[in-house]
mmCIF file of C-alpha atoms in Angstrom:
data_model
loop_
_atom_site.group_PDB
_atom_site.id
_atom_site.type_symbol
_atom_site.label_atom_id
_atom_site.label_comp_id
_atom_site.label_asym_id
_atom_site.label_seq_id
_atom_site.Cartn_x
_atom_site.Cartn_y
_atom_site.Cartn_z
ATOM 1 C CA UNK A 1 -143.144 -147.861 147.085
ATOM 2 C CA UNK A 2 -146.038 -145.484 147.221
ATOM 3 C CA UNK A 3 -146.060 -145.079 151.076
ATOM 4 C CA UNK A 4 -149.340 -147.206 151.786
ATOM 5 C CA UNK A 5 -147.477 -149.937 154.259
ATOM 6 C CA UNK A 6 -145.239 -147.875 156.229
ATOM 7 C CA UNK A 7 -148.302 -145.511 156.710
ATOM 8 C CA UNK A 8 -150.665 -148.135 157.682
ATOM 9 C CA UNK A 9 -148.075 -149.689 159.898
ATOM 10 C CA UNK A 10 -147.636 -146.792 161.307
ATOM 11 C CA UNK A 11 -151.453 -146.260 161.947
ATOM 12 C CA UNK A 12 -151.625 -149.398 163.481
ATOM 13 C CA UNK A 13 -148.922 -148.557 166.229
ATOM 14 C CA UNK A 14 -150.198 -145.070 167.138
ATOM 15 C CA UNK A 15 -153.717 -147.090 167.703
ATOM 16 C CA UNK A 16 -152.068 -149.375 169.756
ATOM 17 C CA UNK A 17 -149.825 -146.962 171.923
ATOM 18 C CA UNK A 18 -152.976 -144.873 172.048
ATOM 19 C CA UNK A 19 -156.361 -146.892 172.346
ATOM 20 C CA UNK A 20 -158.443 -144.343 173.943
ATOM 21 C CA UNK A 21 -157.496 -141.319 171.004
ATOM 22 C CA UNK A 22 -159.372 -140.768 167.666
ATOM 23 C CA UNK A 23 -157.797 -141.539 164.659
ATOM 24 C CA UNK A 24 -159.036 -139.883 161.415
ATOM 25 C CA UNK A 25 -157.272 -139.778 158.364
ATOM 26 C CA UNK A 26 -157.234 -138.955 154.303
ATOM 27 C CA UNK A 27 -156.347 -142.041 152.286
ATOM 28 C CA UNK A 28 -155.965 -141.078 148.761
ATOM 29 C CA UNK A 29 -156.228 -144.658 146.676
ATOM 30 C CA UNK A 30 -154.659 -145.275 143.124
ATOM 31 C CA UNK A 31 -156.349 -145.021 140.143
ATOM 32 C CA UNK A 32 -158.285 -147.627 138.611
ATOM 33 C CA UNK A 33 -157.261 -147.152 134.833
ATOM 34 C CA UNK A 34 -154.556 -149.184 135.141
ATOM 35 C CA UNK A 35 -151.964 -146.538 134.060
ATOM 36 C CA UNK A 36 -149.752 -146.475 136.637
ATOM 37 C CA UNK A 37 -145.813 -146.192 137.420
ATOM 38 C CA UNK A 38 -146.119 -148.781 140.392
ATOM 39 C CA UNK A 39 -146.952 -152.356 139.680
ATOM 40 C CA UNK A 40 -148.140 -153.392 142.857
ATOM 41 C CA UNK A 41 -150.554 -150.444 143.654
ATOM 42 C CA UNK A 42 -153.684 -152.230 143.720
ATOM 43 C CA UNK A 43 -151.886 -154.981 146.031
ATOM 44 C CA UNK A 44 -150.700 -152.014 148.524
ATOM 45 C CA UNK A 45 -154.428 -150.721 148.405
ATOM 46 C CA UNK A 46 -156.037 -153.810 149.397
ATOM 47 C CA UNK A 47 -153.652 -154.519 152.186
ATOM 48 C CA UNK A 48 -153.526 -151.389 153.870
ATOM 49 C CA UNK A 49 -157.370 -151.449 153.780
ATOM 50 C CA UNK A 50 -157.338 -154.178 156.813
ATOM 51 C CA UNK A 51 -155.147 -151.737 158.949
ATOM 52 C CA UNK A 52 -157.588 -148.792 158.064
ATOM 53 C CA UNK A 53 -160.646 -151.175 158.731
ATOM 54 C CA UNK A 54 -159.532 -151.989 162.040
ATOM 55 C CA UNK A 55 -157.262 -148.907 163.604
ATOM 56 C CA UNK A 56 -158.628 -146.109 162.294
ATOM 57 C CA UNK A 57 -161.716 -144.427 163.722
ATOM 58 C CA UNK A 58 -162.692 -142.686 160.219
ATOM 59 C CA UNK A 59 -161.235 -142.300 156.166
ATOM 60 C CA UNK A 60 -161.778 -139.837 154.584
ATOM 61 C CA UNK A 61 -161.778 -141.219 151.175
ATOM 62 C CA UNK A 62 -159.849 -139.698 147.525
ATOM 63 C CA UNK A 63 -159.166 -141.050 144.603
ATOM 64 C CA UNK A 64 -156.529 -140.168 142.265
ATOM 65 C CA UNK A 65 -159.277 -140.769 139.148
ATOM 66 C CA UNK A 66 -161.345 -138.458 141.024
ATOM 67 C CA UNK A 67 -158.671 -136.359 141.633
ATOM 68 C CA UNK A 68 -157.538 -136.540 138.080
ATOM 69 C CA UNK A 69 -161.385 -135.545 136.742
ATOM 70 C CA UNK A 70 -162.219 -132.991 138.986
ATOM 71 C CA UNK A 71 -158.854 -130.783 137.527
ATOM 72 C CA UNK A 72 -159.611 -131.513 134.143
ATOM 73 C CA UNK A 73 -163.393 -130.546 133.968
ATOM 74 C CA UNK A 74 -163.874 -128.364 137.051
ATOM 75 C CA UNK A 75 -160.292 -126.366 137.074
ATOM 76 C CA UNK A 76 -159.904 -126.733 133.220
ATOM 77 C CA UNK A 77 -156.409 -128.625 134.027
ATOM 78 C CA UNK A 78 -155.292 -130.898 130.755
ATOM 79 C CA UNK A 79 -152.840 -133.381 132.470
ATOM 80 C CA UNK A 80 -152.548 -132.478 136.818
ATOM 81 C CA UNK A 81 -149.155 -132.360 138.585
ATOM 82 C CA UNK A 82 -148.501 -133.921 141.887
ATOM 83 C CA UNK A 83 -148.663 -129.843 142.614
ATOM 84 C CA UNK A 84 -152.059 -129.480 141.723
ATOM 85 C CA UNK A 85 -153.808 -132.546 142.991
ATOM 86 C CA UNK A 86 -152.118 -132.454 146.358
ATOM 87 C CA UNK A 87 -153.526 -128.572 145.975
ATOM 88 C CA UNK A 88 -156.584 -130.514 145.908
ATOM 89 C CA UNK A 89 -156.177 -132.397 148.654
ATOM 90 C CA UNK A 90 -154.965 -129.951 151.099
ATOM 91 C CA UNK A 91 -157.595 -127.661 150.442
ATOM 92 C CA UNK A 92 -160.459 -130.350 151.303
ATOM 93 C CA UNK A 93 -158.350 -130.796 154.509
ATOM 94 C CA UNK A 94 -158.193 -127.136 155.661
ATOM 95 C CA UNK A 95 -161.801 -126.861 155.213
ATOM 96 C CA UNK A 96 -163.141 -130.297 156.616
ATOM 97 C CA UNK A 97 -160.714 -129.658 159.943
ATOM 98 C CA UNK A 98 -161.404 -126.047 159.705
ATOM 99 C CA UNK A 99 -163.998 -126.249 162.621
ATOM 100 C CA UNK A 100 -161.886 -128.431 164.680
ATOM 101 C CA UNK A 101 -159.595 -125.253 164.251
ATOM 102 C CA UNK A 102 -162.006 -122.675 165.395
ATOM 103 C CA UNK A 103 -164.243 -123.743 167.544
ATOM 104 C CA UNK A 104 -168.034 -122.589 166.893
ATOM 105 C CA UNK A 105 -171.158 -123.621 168.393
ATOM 106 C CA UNK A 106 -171.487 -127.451 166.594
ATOM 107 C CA UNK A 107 -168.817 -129.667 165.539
ATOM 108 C CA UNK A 108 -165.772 -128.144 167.741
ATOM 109 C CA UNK A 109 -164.114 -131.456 168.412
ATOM 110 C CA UNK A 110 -163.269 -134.515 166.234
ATOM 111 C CA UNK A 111 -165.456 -137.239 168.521
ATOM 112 C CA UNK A 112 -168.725 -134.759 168.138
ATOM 113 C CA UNK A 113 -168.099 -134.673 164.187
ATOM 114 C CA UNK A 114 -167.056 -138.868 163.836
ATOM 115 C CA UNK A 115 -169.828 -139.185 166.030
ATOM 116 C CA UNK A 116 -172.397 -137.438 163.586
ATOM 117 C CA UNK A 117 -170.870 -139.221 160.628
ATOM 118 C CA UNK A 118 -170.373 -142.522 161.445
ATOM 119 C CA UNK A 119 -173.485 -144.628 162.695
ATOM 120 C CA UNK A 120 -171.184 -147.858 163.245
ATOM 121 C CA UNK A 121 -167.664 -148.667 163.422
ATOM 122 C CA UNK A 122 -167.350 -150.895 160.228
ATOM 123 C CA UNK A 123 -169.147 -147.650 158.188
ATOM 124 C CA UNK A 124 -166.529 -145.157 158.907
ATOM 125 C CA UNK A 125 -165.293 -144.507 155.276
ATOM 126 C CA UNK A 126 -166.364 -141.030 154.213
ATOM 127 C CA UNK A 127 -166.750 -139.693 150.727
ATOM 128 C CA UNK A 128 -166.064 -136.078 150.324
ATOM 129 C CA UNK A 129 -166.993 -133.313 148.228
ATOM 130 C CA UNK A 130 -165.743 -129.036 147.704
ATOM 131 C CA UNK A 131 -167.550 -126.922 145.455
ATOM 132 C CA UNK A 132 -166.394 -124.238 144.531
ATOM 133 C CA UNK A 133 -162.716 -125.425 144.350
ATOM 134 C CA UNK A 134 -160.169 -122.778 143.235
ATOM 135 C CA UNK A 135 -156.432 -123.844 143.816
ATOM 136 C CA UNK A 136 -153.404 -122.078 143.876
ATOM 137 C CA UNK A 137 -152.082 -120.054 141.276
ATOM 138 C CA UNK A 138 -155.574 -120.341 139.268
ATOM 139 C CA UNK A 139 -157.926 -117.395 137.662
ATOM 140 C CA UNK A 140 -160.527 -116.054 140.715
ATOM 141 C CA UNK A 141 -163.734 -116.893 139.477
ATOM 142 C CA UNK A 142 -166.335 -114.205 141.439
ATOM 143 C CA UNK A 143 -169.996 -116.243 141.085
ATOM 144 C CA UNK A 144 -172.808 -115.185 143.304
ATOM 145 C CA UNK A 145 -174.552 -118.715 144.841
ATOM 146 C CA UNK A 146 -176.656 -119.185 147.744
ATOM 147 C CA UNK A 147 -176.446 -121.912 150.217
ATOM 148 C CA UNK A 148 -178.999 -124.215 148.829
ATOM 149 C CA UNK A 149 -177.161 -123.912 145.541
ATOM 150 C CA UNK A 150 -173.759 -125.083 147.518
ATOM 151 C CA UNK A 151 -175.486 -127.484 149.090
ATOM 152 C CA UNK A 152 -176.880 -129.162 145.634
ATOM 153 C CA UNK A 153 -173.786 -128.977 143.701
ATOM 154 C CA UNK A 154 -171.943 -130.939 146.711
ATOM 155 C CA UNK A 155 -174.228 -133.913 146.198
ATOM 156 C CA UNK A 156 -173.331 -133.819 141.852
ATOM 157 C CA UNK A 157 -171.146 -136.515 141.204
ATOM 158 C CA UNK A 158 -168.640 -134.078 139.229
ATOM 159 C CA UNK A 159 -167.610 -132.386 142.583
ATOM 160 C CA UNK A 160 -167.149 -136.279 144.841
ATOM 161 C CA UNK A 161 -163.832 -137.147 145.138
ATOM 162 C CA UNK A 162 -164.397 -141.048 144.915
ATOM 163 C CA UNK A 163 -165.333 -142.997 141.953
ATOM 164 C CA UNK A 164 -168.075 -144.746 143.073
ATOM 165 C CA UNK A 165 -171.739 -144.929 142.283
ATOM 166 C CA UNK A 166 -173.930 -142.487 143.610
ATOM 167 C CA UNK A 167 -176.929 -142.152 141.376
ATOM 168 C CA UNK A 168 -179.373 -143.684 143.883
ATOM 169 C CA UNK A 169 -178.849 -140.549 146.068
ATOM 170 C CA UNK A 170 -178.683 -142.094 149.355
ATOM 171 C CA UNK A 171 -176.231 -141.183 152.024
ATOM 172 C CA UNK A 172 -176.587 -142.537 155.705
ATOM 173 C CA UNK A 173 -175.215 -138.729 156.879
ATOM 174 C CA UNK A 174 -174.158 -135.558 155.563
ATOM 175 C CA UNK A 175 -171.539 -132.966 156.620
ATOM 176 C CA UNK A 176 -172.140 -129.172 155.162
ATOM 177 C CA UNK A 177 -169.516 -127.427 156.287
ATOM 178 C CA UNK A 178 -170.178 -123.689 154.570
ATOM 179 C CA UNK A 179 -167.564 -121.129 155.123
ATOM 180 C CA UNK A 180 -169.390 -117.924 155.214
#
């Protein structure tokens, strides 16, 4: 299968054996183009969404049509590899834990930066964005930017890693995390 019920049933114990810890984690969902290997995909996505709903304290949300767009138009990648998009992935992970991993004056531990994030329980799905993404093995691209430049072309639809709408331009928070 693709992984979705063992993880979520696994999610679900670790919440139970421990109730008072934070759980975060990075769900990456199936496409929705219908092109897939694995028949039951959408079914495995919709079920493990109750366990996520209910035992985890915040998702940090992918998409694999996200996935798939941002390597074509932003890293100039025809047709991605497992290689590549979990490239992808990992990289949004370093940098979104990286001040969990050294500690700096704001958002040193994982309750201060769920706290910030999530206003209520049910809303603790987070979209996520990296600009500028460079993975492994690809061309350095040197480009002088500022912050405020950063900080625009994280809110651009091309650089969110969930297909959803987002033309309104409202977000309950936001998370800058800039690596200087």
């Amino acid at each position: 299968g693709t992984g979705s019920g063992f993880g979520s049933y696994l999610l679900e114990q670790l919440s139970d054996r421990y109730p008072k810890k934070i759980l975060q984690t990075y769900s990456v969902f199936p496409n929705d183009s219908g092109k897939s290997d694995v028949v039951v995909q959408p079914y495995n996505s919709v079920l493990s969404l109750k366990r996520l709903m209910l035992n985890v304290d915040s998702v940090v949300v992918i998409d694999n049509t996200s996935l798939h767009r941002i390597a074509d138009q932003n890293l100039q990648v025809e047709l991605a590899s497992f290689e590549e998009t979990n490239s992808i992935i990992s990289t949004v992970m370093a940098a979104s834990t990286s001040t969990l991993r050294y500690p700096g004056y704001m958002n040193n531990n994982l309750v201060g930066l769920i706290a910030s994030l999530v206003p209520t329980p049910r809303t603790h799905f987070l979209m996520t964005s990296f600009t500028p993404l460079q993975i492994s093995g690809q061309k350095k691209r040197i480009q002088k930017t500022s912050c405020l430049d950063v900080m625009r072309r994280l809110l651009q639809p091309k650089n969110i890693m969930v297909s959803c709408g987002t033309k309104g331009g409202v977000y309950v928070s936001i998370l800058d995390i800039v690596d200087a």
